[in-house]
Tab-separated table of C-alpha atoms in Angstrom:
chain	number	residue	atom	x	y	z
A	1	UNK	CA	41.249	-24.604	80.604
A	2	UNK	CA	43.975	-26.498	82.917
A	3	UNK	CA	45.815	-22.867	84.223
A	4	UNK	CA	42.246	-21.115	84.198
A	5	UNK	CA	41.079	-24.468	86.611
A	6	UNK	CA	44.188	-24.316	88.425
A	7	UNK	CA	43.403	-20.075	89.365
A	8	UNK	CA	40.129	-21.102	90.058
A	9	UNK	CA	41.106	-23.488	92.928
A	10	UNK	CA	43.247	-21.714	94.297
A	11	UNK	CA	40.809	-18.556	95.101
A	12	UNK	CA	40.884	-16.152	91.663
A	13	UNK	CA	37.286	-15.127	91.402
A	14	UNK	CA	35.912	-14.696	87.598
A	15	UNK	CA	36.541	-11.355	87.860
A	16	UNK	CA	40.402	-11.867	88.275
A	17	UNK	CA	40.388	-14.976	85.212
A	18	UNK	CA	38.422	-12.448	83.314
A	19	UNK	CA	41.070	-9.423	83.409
A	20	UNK	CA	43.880	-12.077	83.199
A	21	UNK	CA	42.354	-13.344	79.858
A	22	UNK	CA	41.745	-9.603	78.646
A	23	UNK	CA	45.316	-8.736	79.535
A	24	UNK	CA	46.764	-11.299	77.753
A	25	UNK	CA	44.292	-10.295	74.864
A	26	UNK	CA	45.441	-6.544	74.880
A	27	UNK	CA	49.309	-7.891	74.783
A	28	UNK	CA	48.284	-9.818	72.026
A	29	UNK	CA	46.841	-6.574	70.405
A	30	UNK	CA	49.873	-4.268	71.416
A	31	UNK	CA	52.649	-7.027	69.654
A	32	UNK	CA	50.349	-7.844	66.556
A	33	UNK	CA	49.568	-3.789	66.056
A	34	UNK	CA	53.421	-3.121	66.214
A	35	UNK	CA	54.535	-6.357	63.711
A	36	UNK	CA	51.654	-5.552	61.826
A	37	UNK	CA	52.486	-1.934	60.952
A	38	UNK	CA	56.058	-3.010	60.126
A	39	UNK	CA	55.489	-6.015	58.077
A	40	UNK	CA	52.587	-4.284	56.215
A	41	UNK	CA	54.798	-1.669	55.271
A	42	UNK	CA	56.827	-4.206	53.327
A	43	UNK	CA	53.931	-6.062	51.786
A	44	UNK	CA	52.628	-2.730	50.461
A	45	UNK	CA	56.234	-2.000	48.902
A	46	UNK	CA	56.241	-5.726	47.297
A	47	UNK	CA	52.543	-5.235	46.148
A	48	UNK	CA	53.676	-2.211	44.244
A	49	UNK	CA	56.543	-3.806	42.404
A	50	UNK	CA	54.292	-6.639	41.400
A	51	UNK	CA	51.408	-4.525	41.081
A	52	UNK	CA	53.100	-1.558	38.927
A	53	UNK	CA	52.892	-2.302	34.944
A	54	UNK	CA	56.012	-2.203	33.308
A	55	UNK	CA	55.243	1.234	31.441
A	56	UNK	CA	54.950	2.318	34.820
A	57	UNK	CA	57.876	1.089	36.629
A	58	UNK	CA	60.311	4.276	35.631
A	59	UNK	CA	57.840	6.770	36.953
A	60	UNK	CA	59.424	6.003	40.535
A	61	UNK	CA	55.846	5.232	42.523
A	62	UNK	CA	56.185	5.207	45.901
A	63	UNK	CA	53.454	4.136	48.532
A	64	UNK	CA	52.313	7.076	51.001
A	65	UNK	CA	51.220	6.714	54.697
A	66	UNK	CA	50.738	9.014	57.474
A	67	UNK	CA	51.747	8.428	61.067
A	68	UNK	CA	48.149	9.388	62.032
A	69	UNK	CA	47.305	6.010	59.746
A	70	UNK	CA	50.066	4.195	61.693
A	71	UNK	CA	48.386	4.806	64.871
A	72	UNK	CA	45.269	4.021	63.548
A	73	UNK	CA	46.178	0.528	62.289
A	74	UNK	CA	47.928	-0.110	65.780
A	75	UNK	CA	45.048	0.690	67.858
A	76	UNK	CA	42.557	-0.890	65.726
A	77	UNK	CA	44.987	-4.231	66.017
A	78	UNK	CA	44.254	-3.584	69.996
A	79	UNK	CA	40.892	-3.371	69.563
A	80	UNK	CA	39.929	-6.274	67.357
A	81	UNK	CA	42.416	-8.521	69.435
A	82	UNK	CA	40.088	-7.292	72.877
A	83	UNK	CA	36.967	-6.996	71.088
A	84	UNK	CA	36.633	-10.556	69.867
A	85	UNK	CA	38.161	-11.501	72.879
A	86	UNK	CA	35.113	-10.731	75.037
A	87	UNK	CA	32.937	-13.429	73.362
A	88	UNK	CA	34.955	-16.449	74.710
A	89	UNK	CA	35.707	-14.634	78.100
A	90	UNK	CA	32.228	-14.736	78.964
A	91	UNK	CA	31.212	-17.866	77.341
A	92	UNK	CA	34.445	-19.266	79.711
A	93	UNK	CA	32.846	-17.543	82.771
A	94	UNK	CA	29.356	-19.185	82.408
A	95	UNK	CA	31.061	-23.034	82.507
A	96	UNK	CA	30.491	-24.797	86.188
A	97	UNK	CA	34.137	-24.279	87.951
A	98	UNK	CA	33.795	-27.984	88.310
A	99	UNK	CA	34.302	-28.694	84.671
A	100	UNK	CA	37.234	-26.155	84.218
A	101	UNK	CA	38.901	-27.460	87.353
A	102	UNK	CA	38.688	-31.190	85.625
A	103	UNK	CA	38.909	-29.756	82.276
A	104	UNK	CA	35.919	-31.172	80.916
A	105	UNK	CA	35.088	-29.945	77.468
A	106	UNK	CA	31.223	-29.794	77.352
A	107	UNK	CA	30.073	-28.941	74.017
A	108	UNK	CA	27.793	-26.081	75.232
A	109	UNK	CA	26.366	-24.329	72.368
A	110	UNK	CA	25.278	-26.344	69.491
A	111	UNK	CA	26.622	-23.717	66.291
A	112	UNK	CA	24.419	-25.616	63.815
A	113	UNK	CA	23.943	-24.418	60.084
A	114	UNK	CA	22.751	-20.751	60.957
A	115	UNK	CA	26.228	-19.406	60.606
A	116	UNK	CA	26.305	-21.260	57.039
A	117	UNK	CA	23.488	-19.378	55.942
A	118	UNK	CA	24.467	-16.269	56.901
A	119	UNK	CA	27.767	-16.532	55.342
A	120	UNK	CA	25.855	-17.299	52.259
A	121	UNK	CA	23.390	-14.618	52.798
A	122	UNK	CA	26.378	-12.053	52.907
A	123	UNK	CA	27.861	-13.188	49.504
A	124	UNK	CA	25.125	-12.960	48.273
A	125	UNK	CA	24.537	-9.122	49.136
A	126	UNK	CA	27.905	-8.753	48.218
A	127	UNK	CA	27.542	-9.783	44.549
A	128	UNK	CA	23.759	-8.005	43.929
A	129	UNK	CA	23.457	-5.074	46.537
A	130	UNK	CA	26.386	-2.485	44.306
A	131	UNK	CA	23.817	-3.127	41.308
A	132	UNK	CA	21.144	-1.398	42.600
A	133	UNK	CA	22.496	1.315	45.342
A	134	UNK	CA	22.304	5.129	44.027
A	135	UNK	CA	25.504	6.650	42.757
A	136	UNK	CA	25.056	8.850	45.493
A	137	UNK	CA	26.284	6.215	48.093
A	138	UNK	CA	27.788	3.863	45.598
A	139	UNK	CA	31.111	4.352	47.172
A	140	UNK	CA	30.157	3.785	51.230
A	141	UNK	CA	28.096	0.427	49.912
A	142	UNK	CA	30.724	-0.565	48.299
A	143	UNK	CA	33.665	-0.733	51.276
A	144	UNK	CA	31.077	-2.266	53.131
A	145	UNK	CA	30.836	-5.236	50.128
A	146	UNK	CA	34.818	-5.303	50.659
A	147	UNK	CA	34.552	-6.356	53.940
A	148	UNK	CA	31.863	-8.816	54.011
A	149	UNK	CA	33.122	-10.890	51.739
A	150	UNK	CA	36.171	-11.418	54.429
A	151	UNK	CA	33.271	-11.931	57.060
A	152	UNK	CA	31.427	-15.138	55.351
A	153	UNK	CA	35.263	-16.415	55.373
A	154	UNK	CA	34.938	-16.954	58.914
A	155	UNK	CA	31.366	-18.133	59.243
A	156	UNK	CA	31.176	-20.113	56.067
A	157	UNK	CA	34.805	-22.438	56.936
A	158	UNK	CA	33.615	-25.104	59.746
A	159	UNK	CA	30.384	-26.009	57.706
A	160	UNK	CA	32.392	-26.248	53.854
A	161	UNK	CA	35.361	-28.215	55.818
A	162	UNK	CA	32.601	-30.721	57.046
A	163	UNK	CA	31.103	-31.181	53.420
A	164	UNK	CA	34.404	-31.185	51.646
A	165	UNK	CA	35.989	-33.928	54.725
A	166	UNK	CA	32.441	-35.753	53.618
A	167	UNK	CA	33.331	-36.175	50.255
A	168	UNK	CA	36.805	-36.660	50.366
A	169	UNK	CA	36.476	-39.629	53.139
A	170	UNK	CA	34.742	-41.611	50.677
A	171	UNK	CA	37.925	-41.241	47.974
A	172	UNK	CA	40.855	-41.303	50.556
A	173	UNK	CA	39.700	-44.533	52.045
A	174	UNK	CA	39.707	-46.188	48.704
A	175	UNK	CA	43.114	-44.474	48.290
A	176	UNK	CA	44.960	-44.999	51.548
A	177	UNK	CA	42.511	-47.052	53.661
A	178	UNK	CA	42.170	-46.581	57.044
A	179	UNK	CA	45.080	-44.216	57.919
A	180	UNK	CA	43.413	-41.434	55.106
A	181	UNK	CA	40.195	-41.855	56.611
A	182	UNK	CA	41.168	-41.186	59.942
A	183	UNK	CA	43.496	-38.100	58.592
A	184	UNK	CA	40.079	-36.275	56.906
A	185	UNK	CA	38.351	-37.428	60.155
A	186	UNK	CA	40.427	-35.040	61.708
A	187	UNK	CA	40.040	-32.288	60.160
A	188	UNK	CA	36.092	-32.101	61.086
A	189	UNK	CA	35.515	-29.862	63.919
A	190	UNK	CA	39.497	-29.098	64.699
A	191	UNK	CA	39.006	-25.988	65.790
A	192	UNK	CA	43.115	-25.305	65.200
A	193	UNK	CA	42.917	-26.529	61.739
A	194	UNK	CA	39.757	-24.629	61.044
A	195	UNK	CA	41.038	-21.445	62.407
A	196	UNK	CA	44.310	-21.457	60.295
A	197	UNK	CA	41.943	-21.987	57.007
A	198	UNK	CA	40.241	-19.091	58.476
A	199	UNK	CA	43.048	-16.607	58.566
A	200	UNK	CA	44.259	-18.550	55.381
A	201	UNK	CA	41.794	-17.110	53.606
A	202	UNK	CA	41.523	-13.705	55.473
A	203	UNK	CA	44.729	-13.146	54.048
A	204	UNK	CA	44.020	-14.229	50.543
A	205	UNK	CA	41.147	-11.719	50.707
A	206	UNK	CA	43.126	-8.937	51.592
A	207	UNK	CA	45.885	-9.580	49.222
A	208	UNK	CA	43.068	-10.023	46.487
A	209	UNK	CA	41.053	-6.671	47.629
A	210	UNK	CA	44.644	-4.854	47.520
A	211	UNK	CA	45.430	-5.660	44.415
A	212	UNK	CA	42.048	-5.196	42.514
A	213	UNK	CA	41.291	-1.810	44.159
A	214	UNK	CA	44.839	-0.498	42.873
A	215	UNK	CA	44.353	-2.367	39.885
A	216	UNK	CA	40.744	-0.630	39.252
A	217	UNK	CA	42.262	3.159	40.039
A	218	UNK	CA	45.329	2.734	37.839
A	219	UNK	CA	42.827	1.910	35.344
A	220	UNK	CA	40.205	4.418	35.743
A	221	UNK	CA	42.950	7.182	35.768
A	222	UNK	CA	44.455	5.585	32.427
A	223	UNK	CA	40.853	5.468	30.900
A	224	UNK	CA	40.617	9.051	32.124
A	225	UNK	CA	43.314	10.867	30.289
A	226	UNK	CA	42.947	8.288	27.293
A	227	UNK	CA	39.525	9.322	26.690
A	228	UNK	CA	37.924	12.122	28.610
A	229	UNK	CA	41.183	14.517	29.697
A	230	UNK	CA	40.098	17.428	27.751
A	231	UNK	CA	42.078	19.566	30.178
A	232	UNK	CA	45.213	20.680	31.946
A	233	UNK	CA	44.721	21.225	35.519
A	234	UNK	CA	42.295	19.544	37.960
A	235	UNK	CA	41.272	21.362	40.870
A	236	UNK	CA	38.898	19.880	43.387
A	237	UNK	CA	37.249	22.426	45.746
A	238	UNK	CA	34.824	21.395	48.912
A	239	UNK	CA	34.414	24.454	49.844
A	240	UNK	CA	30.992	26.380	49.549
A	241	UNK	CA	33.161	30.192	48.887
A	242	UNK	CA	31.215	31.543	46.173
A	243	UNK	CA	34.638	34.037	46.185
A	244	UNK	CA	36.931	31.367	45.645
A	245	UNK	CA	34.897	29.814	42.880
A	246	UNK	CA	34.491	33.179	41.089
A	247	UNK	CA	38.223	33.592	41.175
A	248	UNK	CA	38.795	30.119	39.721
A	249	UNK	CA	36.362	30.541	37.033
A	250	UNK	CA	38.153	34.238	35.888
A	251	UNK	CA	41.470	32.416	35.342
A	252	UNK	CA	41.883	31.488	31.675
């Protein structure tokens, strides 16, 4: 707020704060794509040491990734960092240049419960909507129940901090009086504190979603060849050539 006041005075219309902010948003994106690719490169090596059973560990796994995926990951990092950029860019532009110039912090938009809900609405599809889906699109409902999950992270923290700093006033000011009080007080709508129990728990998610979807495949192909393998080779064709199928089929 002080450097955005301090452009502001001096001339910069909101057009010029607006691209400044963005800029700084897409470096943001560029340096967290790039550290990202390279540090999740290690994390999926460490996942599958710790992952890999110990009957499995001398069958020399190795993760696979593309440079295509690379890319991928780096520009999505871009995007996400712009993307939820835009939000508090505009929400920035819409406050009187009298209040950013004297930094005054108007609480603007009262958030409310609704986010609560919603988070709680999205669990809850989470948990019941795979039961019910057809087979057919089993597989697309259930990325999207991956992901949501993540999502009610982020809406669901500010509202369960508030209860839990509720609760746990009433104990720590038994426990350390005054100064334990005032340390929970803090914690209720500190947007810092808030955010880093956000991405806390982002990053628990993913971990956990990692390691249960390679969990779940090294078990389904175990179950596979324990119980069903009736055959040799596995071939997989998506293509509609009658030809091709007819010449599979002749093979004994």
């Amino acid at each position: 707020m002080p450097v955005i006041g301090t452009l502001r005075s001096i001339g910069a219309t909101k057009r010029i704060t607006n691209a400044l902010l963005l800029a700084e948003s897409l470096i943001y994106g560029i340096i967290g794509g790039i550290l990202g690719c390279i540090s999740g490169i290690g994390i999926l090596k460490l996942i599958l040491i710790v992952s890999l059973p110990e009957n499995l560990k001398n069958i020399g796994a190795e993760i696979y990734y593309t440079p295509t995926q690379l890319i991928q990951t780096f520009f999505l990092a871009i995007f996400l960092s712009v993307f939820s950029s835009i939000i508090p860019i505009l929400s920035l532009s819409r406050i009187p240049i009298k209040d950013i110039i004297f930094n005054v912090m108007q609480n603007y938009k009262k958030e409310g419960w609704k986010k609560f809900y919603v988070s709680l609405v999205l669990i809850a599809v989470t948990f019941l909507l795979p039961r019910f889906v057809p087979k057919s699109i089993a597989l697309y409902v259930d990325l999207i129940c991956i992901v949501l999950p993540i999502l009610s992270i982020v809406l669901i923290v500010p509202q369960f901090t508030n209860i839990l700093v509720r609760i746990l006033e009433k104990f720590f000011i038994r426990i350390f009086g005054n100064i334990g009080i005032l340390a929970v007080k803090n914690l209720r709508d500190n947007k810092i504190v808030l955010n880093n129990i956000s991405l806390l728990g982002i990053c628990i998610s993913c971990f956990l979603v990692i390691n249960t979807l390679s969990f779940s495949v090294s078990s389904e192909m175990a179950d596979l060849f324990r119980n069903n393998a009736t055959f040799d080779v596995l071939m997989i064709i998506n293509s509609k050539d009658k030809n091709l199928e007819r010449i599979v089929y002749s093979i004994s």
